[in-house]
Amino acid sequence: MSADVQATKPAVAEQPPATFGSDLPAWPQIDFSEFGEVETRPLSRIQKLTAQYMSRNWVMIPHVTHNDDADITALEASRKARNAAGEATKLTLLPYLIKAVVEALKQFPQFNASLDGSGKNLVLKKYFNIGVAVDTRFGLLVPVLRDCDRKSIAELAAELQAISTKARDKGLSMAEMSGGCFTISSLGSFGGTGFTPIVNAPEVAILGVTRAQEKPRRGEGDAIDWRQVLPLSLSYDHRVINGADAARFTAKLAELLADPGALED
Ligand code: CAO
């Protein structure tokens, strides 16, 4: 290096620290009607609130999404047999997912936790309240089902049906959406093969599920064994949860979902 170049290069300690993210450009102010016909619709109150919380969570939480598959062939057989035998409330996949999540949370307590307001302590919860994302005309609502560890699949199915019907018909109170430990977002009835759900802070993880598909597995003597496979997408707060734990948690969920007998009452 020449003496000239060395003289103009500041010492590392003298350089001001970069402030990435704090110097974002303003939101573009564009008159779209200059380019073609448009219609302007105001966002609902719920949509505005959701936008604020989603933006905060996406910007403040370092997200990672871990993807895995669960073999739900036995679960689907059991669920359909129970429905055919005449359950009071039709059983969908969700109550089984809630039971599997509760069991996995018991085995991985760092997933049933929140950072406190200072960000310096992890608060571990001893209760199991699960939020479920529900698509309504008001926007996205997340009712929280309380004490899911003490409820059967049938009880969870009945509660889920009642609260999601209320959410769709009348909306929900803040109390009905508070106190959650972990959220499930099921897009299975719509389709998809995977997505990145946004963590519902101050929770530290969220499970997304998409459409179960038939997939071939090598059976005995190279026979093809068709399995029902459910895609799992677990997003987590990487400040609290590391990748190895996320992989273990998701594999545990898959293991639990493969054995419905252990989840049923
Ligand atoms: N794979 C294949 N089929 C699935 C499935 C999956 N993963 N999940 C549900 N289904 C099936 C159900 O089994 C049911 O079929 P059958 O009648 O043959 O049994 C059908 O789809 C309809 O299920 P459902 O949607 O009525 O019931 P659910 O318990 O699965 O879900 C609820 C309830 C309230 C979660 C759902 O209706 C909903 O609103 N989902 C949207 C969630 C959402 O918007 N998430 C995004 C959040 S981030 O923006």
PDB file of C-alpha atoms in Angstrom, residues 1-262:
ATOM      1  CA  MET A   1       0.000   0.000   0.000  1.00  0.00           C
ATOM      2  CA  SER A   2       1.357   3.419  -0.923  1.00  0.00           C
ATOM      3  CA  ALA A   3       1.943   6.101   1.704  1.00  0.00           C
ATOM      4  CA  ASP A   4      -0.778   8.299  -0.001  1.00  0.00           C
ATOM      5  CA  VAL A   5      -3.524   5.661   0.297  1.00  0.00           C
ATOM      6  CA  GLN A   6      -2.588   4.845   3.868  1.00  0.00           C
ATOM      7  CA  ALA A   7      -2.863   8.533   4.814  1.00  0.00           C
ATOM      8  CA  THR A   8      -6.503   8.873   3.524  1.00  0.00           C
ATOM      9  CA  LYS A   9      -7.838   5.574   4.996  1.00  0.00           C
ATOM     10  CA  PRO A  10      -9.500   6.225   8.437  1.00  0.00           C
ATOM     11  CA  ALA A  11      -8.684   3.888  11.292  1.00  0.00           C
ATOM     12  CA  VAL A  12     -11.520   1.346  11.961  1.00  0.00           C
ATOM     13  CA  ALA A  13     -12.330   2.937  15.332  1.00  0.00           C
ATOM     14  CA  GLU A  14     -12.857   6.358  13.684  1.00  0.00           C
ATOM     15  CA  GLN A  15     -15.543   5.106  11.246  1.00  0.00           C
ATOM     16  CA  PRO A  16     -19.140   5.879  12.365  1.00  0.00           C
ATOM     17  CA  PRO A  17     -21.139   2.660  12.938  1.00  0.00           C
ATOM     18  CA  ALA A  18     -23.616   1.885  10.151  1.00  0.00           C
ATOM     19  CA  THR A  19     -27.305   2.051  11.188  1.00  0.00           C
ATOM     20  CA  PHE A  20     -28.846  -0.480   8.813  1.00  0.00           C
ATOM     21  CA  GLY A  21     -32.654  -0.406   8.703  1.00  0.00           C
ATOM     22  CA  SER A  22     -33.052   2.990  10.391  1.00  0.00           C
ATOM     23  CA  ASP A  23     -32.598   4.881   7.114  1.00  0.00           C
ATOM     24  CA  LEU A  24     -35.400   3.248   5.086  1.00  0.00           C
ATOM     25  CA  PRO A  25     -36.818   5.368   2.247  1.00  0.00           C
ATOM     26  CA  ALA A  26     -40.357   6.761   2.770  1.00  0.00           C
ATOM     27  CA  TRP A  27     -43.289   4.727   1.425  1.00  0.00           C
ATOM     28  CA  PRO A  28     -43.770   5.667  -2.276  1.00  0.00           C
ATOM     29  CA  GLN A  29     -46.489   8.312  -2.855  1.00  0.00           C
ATOM     30  CA  ILE A  30     -47.835   7.401  -6.285  1.00  0.00           C
ATOM     31  CA  ASP A  31     -51.020   8.459  -8.075  1.00  0.00           C
ATOM     32  CA  PHE A  32     -51.778   5.084  -9.693  1.00  0.00           C
ATOM     33  CA  SER A  33     -54.682   6.619 -11.682  1.00  0.00           C
ATOM     34  CA  GLU A  34     -52.058   8.211 -13.900  1.00  0.00           C
ATOM     35  CA  PHE A  35     -51.414   4.728 -15.300  1.00  0.00           C
ATOM     36  CA  GLY A  36     -54.966   3.325 -15.549  1.00  0.00           C
ATOM     37  CA  GLU A  37     -58.326   2.919 -13.823  1.00  0.00           C
ATOM     38  CA  VAL A  38     -58.203   2.217 -10.074  1.00  0.00           C
ATOM     39  CA  GLU A  39     -60.570   1.879  -7.097  1.00  0.00           C
ATOM     40  CA  THR A  40     -59.582   2.863  -3.538  1.00  0.00           C
ATOM     41  CA  ARG A  41     -60.942   0.893  -0.559  1.00  0.00           C
ATOM     42  CA  PRO A  42     -60.138   1.822   3.057  1.00  0.00           C
ATOM     43  CA  LEU A  43     -58.568  -0.929   5.190  1.00  0.00           C
ATOM     44  CA  SER A  44     -60.775  -2.215   8.021  1.00  0.00           C
ATOM     45  CA  ARG A  45     -59.767  -1.553  11.641  1.00  0.00           C
ATOM     46  CA  ILE A  46     -58.631  -5.181  11.996  1.00  0.00           C
ATOM     47  CA  GLN A  47     -56.615  -5.009   8.760  1.00  0.00           C
ATOM     48  CA  LYS A  48     -54.846  -1.842   9.982  1.00  0.00           C
ATOM     49  CA  LEU A  49     -54.047  -3.406  13.357  1.00  0.00           C
ATOM     50  CA  THR A  50     -52.857  -6.641  11.708  1.00  0.00           C
ATOM     51  CA  ALA A  51     -50.623  -4.626   9.363  1.00  0.00           C
ATOM     52  CA  GLN A  52     -49.006  -2.835  12.314  1.00  0.00           C
ATOM     53  CA  TYR A  53     -48.367  -6.002  14.332  1.00  0.00           C
ATOM     54  CA  MET A  54     -47.189  -8.040  11.327  1.00  0.00           C
ATOM     55  CA  SER A  55     -44.744  -5.279  10.313  1.00  0.00           C
ATOM     56  CA  ARG A  56     -43.370  -4.992  13.853  1.00  0.00           C
ATOM     57  CA  ASN A  57     -42.967  -8.760  14.198  1.00  0.00           C
ATOM     58  CA  TRP A  58     -41.371  -9.174  10.762  1.00  0.00           C
ATOM     59  CA  VAL A  59     -38.884  -6.340  11.334  1.00  0.00           C
ATOM     60  CA  MET A  60     -38.024  -7.027  14.984  1.00  0.00           C
ATOM     61  CA  ILE A  61     -37.884 -10.835  15.010  1.00  0.00           C
ATOM     62  CA  PRO A  62     -35.097 -12.642  13.129  1.00  0.00           C
ATOM     63  CA  HIS A  63     -37.281 -15.272  11.454  1.00  0.00           C
ATOM     64  CA  VAL A  64     -36.254 -18.671  10.153  1.00  0.00           C
ATOM     65  CA  THR A  65     -38.734 -21.198   8.735  1.00  0.00           C
ATOM     66  CA  HIS A  66     -38.005 -24.910   9.089  1.00  0.00           C
ATOM     67  CA  ASN A  67     -39.903 -27.287   6.777  1.00  0.00           C
ATOM     68  CA  ASP A  68     -40.657 -30.955   7.353  1.00  0.00           C
ATOM     69  CA  ASP A  69     -43.262 -33.589   6.424  1.00  0.00           C
ATOM     70  CA  ALA A  70     -45.536 -35.635   8.681  1.00  0.00           C
ATOM     71  CA  ASP A  71     -46.962 -39.000   7.642  1.00  0.00           C
ATOM     72  CA  ILE A  72     -50.626 -38.691   8.661  1.00  0.00           C
ATOM     73  CA  THR A  73     -51.889 -41.870   6.941  1.00  0.00           C
ATOM     74  CA  ALA A  74     -52.863 -43.545  10.239  1.00  0.00           C
ATOM     75  CA  LEU A  75     -54.218 -40.273  11.646  1.00  0.00           C
ATOM     76  CA  GLU A  76     -56.472 -39.724   8.627  1.00  0.00           C
ATOM     77  CA  ALA A  77     -57.761 -43.317   8.830  1.00  0.00           C
ATOM     78  CA  SER A  78     -58.554 -42.886  12.517  1.00  0.00           C
ATOM     79  CA  ARG A  79     -60.126 -39.430  12.017  1.00  0.00           C
ATOM     80  CA  LYS A  80     -62.345 -40.632   9.175  1.00  0.00           C
ATOM     81  CA  ALA A  81     -63.387 -43.747  11.154  1.00  0.00           C
ATOM     82  CA  ARG A  82     -64.348 -41.598  14.128  1.00  0.00           C
ATOM     83  CA  ASN A  83     -66.335 -39.203  11.937  1.00  0.00           C
ATOM     84  CA  ALA A  84     -68.089 -42.127  10.214  1.00  0.00           C
ATOM     85  CA  ALA A  85     -68.983 -43.553  13.628  1.00  0.00           C
ATOM     86  CA  GLY A  86     -70.753 -40.261  14.417  1.00  0.00           C
ATOM     87  CA  GLU A  87     -68.811 -37.655  16.392  1.00  0.00           C
ATOM     88  CA  ALA A  88     -70.893 -34.844  17.953  1.00  0.00           C
ATOM     89  CA  THR A  89     -68.640 -32.308  16.142  1.00  0.00           C
ATOM     90  CA  LYS A  90     -66.915 -33.313  12.896  1.00  0.00           C
ATOM     91  CA  LEU A  91     -63.214 -33.823  13.546  1.00  0.00           C
ATOM     92  CA  THR A  92     -60.801 -31.985  11.238  1.00  0.00           C
ATOM     93  CA  LEU A  93     -57.020 -32.154  11.347  1.00  0.00           C
ATOM     94  CA  LEU A  94     -56.681 -29.104  13.583  1.00  0.00           C
ATOM     95  CA  PRO A  95     -57.595 -30.646  16.975  1.00  0.00           C
ATOM     96  CA  TYR A  96     -54.961 -33.337  16.303  1.00  0.00           C
ATOM     97  CA  LEU A  97     -52.421 -30.647  15.419  1.00  0.00           C
ATOM     98  CA  ILE A  98     -53.230 -28.818  18.666  1.00  0.00           C
ATOM     99  CA  LYS A  99     -52.702 -32.007  20.717  1.00  0.00           C
ATOM    100  CA  ALA A 100     -49.409 -32.753  18.940  1.00  0.00           C
ATOM    101  CA  VAL A 101     -48.203 -29.165  19.470  1.00  0.00           C
ATOM    102  CA  VAL A 102     -49.056 -29.323  23.193  1.00  0.00           C
ATOM    103  CA  GLU A 103     -47.086 -32.566  23.570  1.00  0.00           C
ATOM    104  CA  ALA A 104     -44.104 -31.105  21.673  1.00  0.00           C
ATOM    105  CA  LEU A 105     -44.240 -27.925  23.819  1.00  0.00           C
ATOM    106  CA  LYS A 106     -44.066 -30.101  26.946  1.00  0.00           C
ATOM    107  CA  GLN A 107     -40.925 -31.761  25.599  1.00  0.00           C
ATOM    108  CA  PHE A 108     -39.333 -28.522  24.328  1.00  0.00           C
ATOM    109  CA  PRO A 109     -40.201 -25.860  26.958  1.00  0.00           C
ATOM    110  CA  GLN A 110     -38.168 -23.126  25.211  1.00  0.00           C
ATOM    111  CA  PHE A 111     -40.927 -23.093  22.553  1.00  0.00           C
ATOM    112  CA  ASN A 112     -43.560 -22.370  25.239  1.00  0.00           C
ATOM    113  CA  ALA A 113     -41.827 -19.141  26.218  1.00  0.00           C
ATOM    114  CA  SER A 114     -41.593 -15.385  25.624  1.00  0.00           C
ATOM    115  CA  LEU A 115     -38.881 -12.789  26.002  1.00  0.00           C
ATOM    116  CA  ASP A 116     -39.897 -10.349  28.750  1.00  0.00           C
ATOM    117  CA  GLY A 117     -40.244  -6.598  28.168  1.00  0.00           C
ATOM    118  CA  SER A 118     -36.531  -6.002  28.798  1.00  0.00           C
ATOM    119  CA  GLY A 119     -35.521  -8.677  26.296  1.00  0.00           C
ATOM    120  CA  LYS A 120     -33.084 -10.037  28.891  1.00  0.00           C
ATOM    121  CA  ASN A 121     -35.149 -12.859  30.393  1.00  0.00           C
ATOM    122  CA  LEU A 122     -37.023 -15.794  28.946  1.00  0.00           C
ATOM    123  CA  VAL A 123     -40.397 -16.424  30.630  1.00  0.00           C
ATOM    124  CA  LEU A 124     -41.244 -20.140  30.496  1.00  0.00           C
ATOM    125  CA  LYS A 125     -44.971 -20.887  30.623  1.00  0.00           C
ATOM    126  CA  LYS A 126     -46.501 -23.842  32.439  1.00  0.00           C
ATOM    127  CA  TYR A 127     -49.869 -23.550  30.680  1.00  0.00           C
ATOM    128  CA  PHE A 128     -50.785 -24.552  27.130  1.00  0.00           C
ATOM    129  CA  ASN A 129     -52.973 -21.994  25.340  1.00  0.00           C
ATOM    130  CA  ILE A 130     -52.966 -22.396  21.564  1.00  0.00           C
ATOM    131  CA  GLY A 131     -53.998 -19.705  19.057  1.00  0.00           C
ATOM    132  CA  VAL A 132     -55.517 -20.680  15.712  1.00  0.00           C
ATOM    133  CA  ALA A 133     -55.502 -18.289  12.739  1.00  0.00           C
ATOM    134  CA  VAL A 134     -59.016 -17.851  11.335  1.00  0.00           C
ATOM    135  CA  ASP A 135     -59.739 -16.165   8.019  1.00  0.00           C
ATOM    136  CA  THR A 136     -62.814 -13.876   8.438  1.00  0.00           C
ATOM    137  CA  ARG A 137     -64.533 -11.046   6.565  1.00  0.00           C
ATOM    138  CA  PHE A 138     -63.080  -8.704   9.217  1.00  0.00           C
ATOM    139  CA  GLY A 139     -59.554  -9.890   8.425  1.00  0.00           C
ATOM    140  CA  LEU A 140     -57.247 -12.358  10.166  1.00  0.00           C
ATOM    141  CA  LEU A 141     -58.337 -13.215  13.746  1.00  0.00           C
ATOM    142  CA  VAL A 142     -56.519 -15.525  16.159  1.00  0.00           C
ATOM    143  CA  PRO A 143     -58.783 -16.984  18.879  1.00  0.00           C
ATOM    144  CA  VAL A 144     -56.893 -18.634  21.733  1.00  0.00           C
ATOM    145  CA  LEU A 145     -58.009 -22.028  23.038  1.00  0.00           C
ATOM    146  CA  ARG A 146     -57.076 -22.273  26.701  1.00  0.00           C
ATOM    147  CA  ASP A 147     -55.610 -25.207  28.656  1.00  0.00           C
ATOM    148  CA  CYS A 148     -55.436 -27.456  25.590  1.00  0.00           C
ATOM    149  CA  ASP A 149     -53.449 -30.019  27.606  1.00  0.00           C
ATOM    150  CA  ARG A 150     -56.614 -30.732  29.621  1.00  0.00           C
ATOM    151  CA  LYS A 151     -58.960 -31.139  26.651  1.00  0.00           C
ATOM    152  CA  SER A 152     -59.732 -34.122  24.422  1.00  0.00           C
ATOM    153  CA  ILE A 153     -59.675 -34.082  20.616  1.00  0.00           C
ATOM    154  CA  ALA A 154     -63.511 -34.002  20.631  1.00  0.00           C
ATOM    155  CA  GLU A 155     -63.606 -31.096  23.115  1.00  0.00           C
ATOM    156  CA  LEU A 156     -61.046 -29.140  21.094  1.00  0.00           C
ATOM    157  CA  ALA A 157     -63.025 -29.782  17.884  1.00  0.00           C
ATOM    158  CA  ALA A 158     -66.233 -28.456  19.490  1.00  0.00           C
ATOM    159  CA  GLU A 159     -64.479 -25.400  20.947  1.00  0.00           C
ATOM    160  CA  LEU A 160     -62.712 -24.654  17.676  1.00  0.00           C
ATOM    161  CA  GLN A 161     -65.929 -24.858  15.706  1.00  0.00           C
ATOM    162  CA  ALA A 162     -67.770 -22.562  18.166  1.00  0.00           C
ATOM    163  CA  ILE A 163     -65.012 -19.927  18.343  1.00  0.00           C
ATOM    164  CA  SER A 164     -64.253 -19.896  14.600  1.00  0.00           C
ATOM    165  CA  THR A 165     -67.985 -19.532  13.826  1.00  0.00           C
ATOM    166  CA  LYS A 166     -68.180 -16.626  16.297  1.00  0.00           C
ATOM    167  CA  ALA A 167     -65.034 -15.082  14.787  1.00  0.00           C
ATOM    168  CA  ARG A 168     -66.562 -15.242  11.311  1.00  0.00           C
ATOM    169  CA  ASP A 169     -70.062 -14.052  12.332  1.00  0.00           C
ATOM    170  CA  LYS A 170     -69.371 -11.380  14.953  1.00  0.00           C
ATOM    171  CA  GLY A 171     -65.615 -11.008  15.426  1.00  0.00           C
ATOM    172  CA  LEU A 172     -63.815 -11.633  18.723  1.00  0.00           C
ATOM    173  CA  SER A 173     -62.999  -9.658  21.874  1.00  0.00           C
ATOM    174  CA  MET A 174     -59.372  -8.912  22.805  1.00  0.00           C
ATOM    175  CA  ALA A 175     -59.792 -11.315  25.761  1.00  0.00           C
ATOM    176  CA  GLU A 176     -60.631 -14.140  23.351  1.00  0.00           C
ATOM    177  CA  MET A 177     -57.411 -13.464  21.429  1.00  0.00           C
ATOM    178  CA  SER A 178     -55.063 -12.977  24.422  1.00  0.00           C
ATOM    179  CA  GLY A 179     -52.862 -15.264  26.475  1.00  0.00           C
ATOM    180  CA  GLY A 180     -51.643 -17.543  23.685  1.00  0.00           C
ATOM    181  CA  CYS A 181     -48.427 -19.582  23.938  1.00  0.00           C
ATOM    182  CA  PHE A 182     -48.086 -20.784  20.341  1.00  0.00           C
ATOM    183  CA  THR A 183     -50.091 -20.270  17.128  1.00  0.00           C
ATOM    184  CA  ILE A 184     -51.157 -22.638  14.345  1.00  0.00           C
ATOM    185  CA  SER A 185     -51.994 -21.298  10.883  1.00  0.00           C
ATOM    186  CA  SER A 186     -53.671 -23.944   8.732  1.00  0.00           C
ATOM    187  CA  LEU A 187     -54.008 -23.263   5.032  1.00  0.00           C
ATOM    188  CA  GLY A 188     -54.611 -26.953   4.335  1.00  0.00           C
ATOM    189  CA  SER A 189     -58.166 -26.556   3.114  1.00  0.00           C
ATOM    190  CA  PHE A 190     -56.977 -23.993   0.526  1.00  0.00           C
ATOM    191  CA  GLY A 191     -53.849 -25.781  -0.754  1.00  0.00           C
ATOM    192  CA  GLY A 192     -50.149 -24.946  -0.871  1.00  0.00           C
ATOM    193  CA  THR A 193     -46.958 -26.884  -0.243  1.00  0.00           C
ATOM    194  CA  GLY A 194     -45.322 -24.590   2.344  1.00  0.00           C
ATOM    195  CA  PHE A 195     -45.127 -20.951   3.467  1.00  0.00           C
ATOM    196  CA  THR A 196     -43.445 -18.674   5.990  1.00  0.00           C
ATOM    197  CA  PRO A 197     -45.883 -17.801   8.784  1.00  0.00           C
ATOM    198  CA  ILE A 198     -44.941 -14.689  10.802  1.00  0.00           C
ATOM    199  CA  VAL A 199     -44.314 -15.311  14.516  1.00  0.00           C
ATOM    200  CA  ASN A 200     -47.164 -13.949  16.669  1.00  0.00           C
ATOM    201  CA  ALA A 201     -45.054 -12.000  19.213  1.00  0.00           C
ATOM    202  CA  PRO A 202     -44.377 -12.303  22.078  1.00  0.00           C
ATOM    203  CA  GLU A 203     -44.681 -15.996  21.204  1.00  0.00           C
ATOM    204  CA  VAL A 204     -41.460 -17.489  19.811  1.00  0.00           C
ATOM    205  CA  ALA A 205     -42.751 -19.915  17.183  1.00  0.00           C
ATOM    206  CA  ILE A 206     -45.692 -20.567  14.880  1.00  0.00           C
ATOM    207  CA  LEU A 207     -46.663 -23.673  12.919  1.00  0.00           C
ATOM    208  CA  GLY A 208     -47.973 -23.349   9.362  1.00  0.00           C
ATOM    209  CA  VAL A 209     -49.575 -26.345   7.642  1.00  0.00           C
ATOM    210  CA  THR A 210     -50.538 -26.700   4.004  1.00  0.00           C
ATOM    211  CA  ARG A 211     -52.393 -29.292   1.932  1.00  0.00           C
ATOM    212  CA  ALA A 212     -51.738 -32.979   2.691  1.00  0.00           C
ATOM    213  CA  GLN A 213     -50.678 -34.897  -0.402  1.00  0.00           C
ATOM    214  CA  GLU A 214     -50.400 -38.536  -1.389  1.00  0.00           C
ATOM    215  CA  LYS A 215     -46.730 -39.470  -1.762  1.00  0.00           C
ATOM    216  CA  PRO A 216     -45.129 -42.808  -2.636  1.00  0.00           C
ATOM    217  CA  ARG A 217     -42.885 -44.622  -0.150  1.00  0.00           C
ATOM    218  CA  ARG A 218     -40.802 -47.679  -0.921  1.00  0.00           C
ATOM    219  CA  GLY A 219     -42.651 -50.632   0.652  1.00  0.00           C
ATOM    220  CA  GLU A 220     -41.736 -54.287   1.068  1.00  0.00           C
ATOM    221  CA  GLY A 221     -40.119 -55.877  -1.978  1.00  0.00           C
ATOM    222  CA  ASP A 222     -39.948 -52.461  -3.679  1.00  0.00           C
ATOM    223  CA  ALA A 223     -43.747 -52.202  -3.677  1.00  0.00           C
ATOM    224  CA  ILE A 224     -45.075 -48.651  -3.727  1.00  0.00           C
ATOM    225  CA  ASP A 225     -46.829 -47.682  -0.515  1.00  0.00           C
ATOM    226  CA  TRP A 226     -48.927 -44.490  -0.950  1.00  0.00           C
ATOM    227  CA  ARG A 227     -48.843 -42.270   2.162  1.00  0.00           C
ATOM    228  CA  GLN A 228     -50.767 -39.148   3.197  1.00  0.00           C
ATOM    229  CA  VAL A 229     -48.080 -36.539   3.884  1.00  0.00           C
ATOM    230  CA  LEU A 230     -48.698 -33.206   5.634  1.00  0.00           C
ATOM    231  CA  PRO A 231     -46.230 -30.327   5.028  1.00  0.00           C
ATOM    232  CA  LEU A 232     -45.182 -28.548   8.243  1.00  0.00           C
ATOM    233  CA  SER A 233     -43.623 -25.050   8.170  1.00  0.00           C
ATOM    234  CA  LEU A 234     -42.319 -23.906  11.551  1.00  0.00           C
ATOM    235  CA  SER A 235     -41.224 -20.254  11.778  1.00  0.00           C
ATOM    236  CA  TYR A 236     -39.271 -19.344  14.901  1.00  0.00           C
ATOM    237  CA  ASP A 237     -37.568 -16.438  16.645  1.00  0.00           C
ATOM    238  CA  HIS A 238     -33.876 -17.143  16.140  1.00  0.00           C
ATOM    239  CA  ARG A 239     -32.971 -15.032  19.201  1.00  0.00           C
ATOM    240  CA  VAL A 240     -34.598 -17.680  21.397  1.00  0.00           C
ATOM    241  CA  ILE A 241     -34.559 -20.893  19.363  1.00  0.00           C
ATOM    242  CA  ASN A 242     -31.690 -22.373  17.416  1.00  0.00           C
ATOM    243  CA  GLY A 243     -31.993 -24.341  14.197  1.00  0.00           C
ATOM    244  CA  ALA A 244     -31.180 -27.720  15.747  1.00  0.00           C
ATOM    245  CA  ASP A 245     -33.987 -27.311  18.317  1.00  0.00           C
ATOM    246  CA  ALA A 246     -36.415 -26.248  15.581  1.00  0.00           C
ATOM    247  CA  ALA A 247     -35.511 -29.359  13.578  1.00  0.00           C
ATOM    248  CA  ARG A 248     -35.978 -31.548  16.689  1.00  0.00           C
ATOM    249  CA  PHE A 249     -39.304 -29.876  17.567  1.00  0.00           C
ATOM    250  CA  THR A 250     -40.673 -30.324  14.027  1.00  0.00           C
ATOM    251  CA  ALA A 251     -39.455 -33.937  13.834  1.00  0.00           C
ATOM    252  CA  LYS A 252     -41.191 -34.591  17.182  1.00  0.00           C
ATOM    253  CA  LEU A 253     -44.411 -33.093  15.791  1.00  0.00           C
ATOM    254  CA  ALA A 254     -44.138 -35.395  12.760  1.00  0.00           C
ATOM    255  CA  GLU A 255     -43.535 -38.396  15.044  1.00  0.00           C
ATOM    256  CA  LEU A 256     -46.575 -37.527  17.187  1.00  0.00           C
ATOM    257  CA  LEU A 257     -48.831 -36.995  14.162  1.00  0.00           C
ATOM    258  CA  ALA A 258     -47.787 -40.400  12.768  1.00  0.00           C
ATOM    259  CA  ASP A 259     -49.190 -42.100  15.881  1.00  0.00           C
ATOM    260  CA  PRO A 260     -52.746 -40.801  16.456  1.00  0.00           C
ATOM    261  CA  GLY A 261     -53.382 -43.339  19.242  1.00  0.00           C
ATOM    262  CA  ALA A 262     -51.019 -41.389  21.477  1.00  0.00           C
TER     263      ALA A 262
END
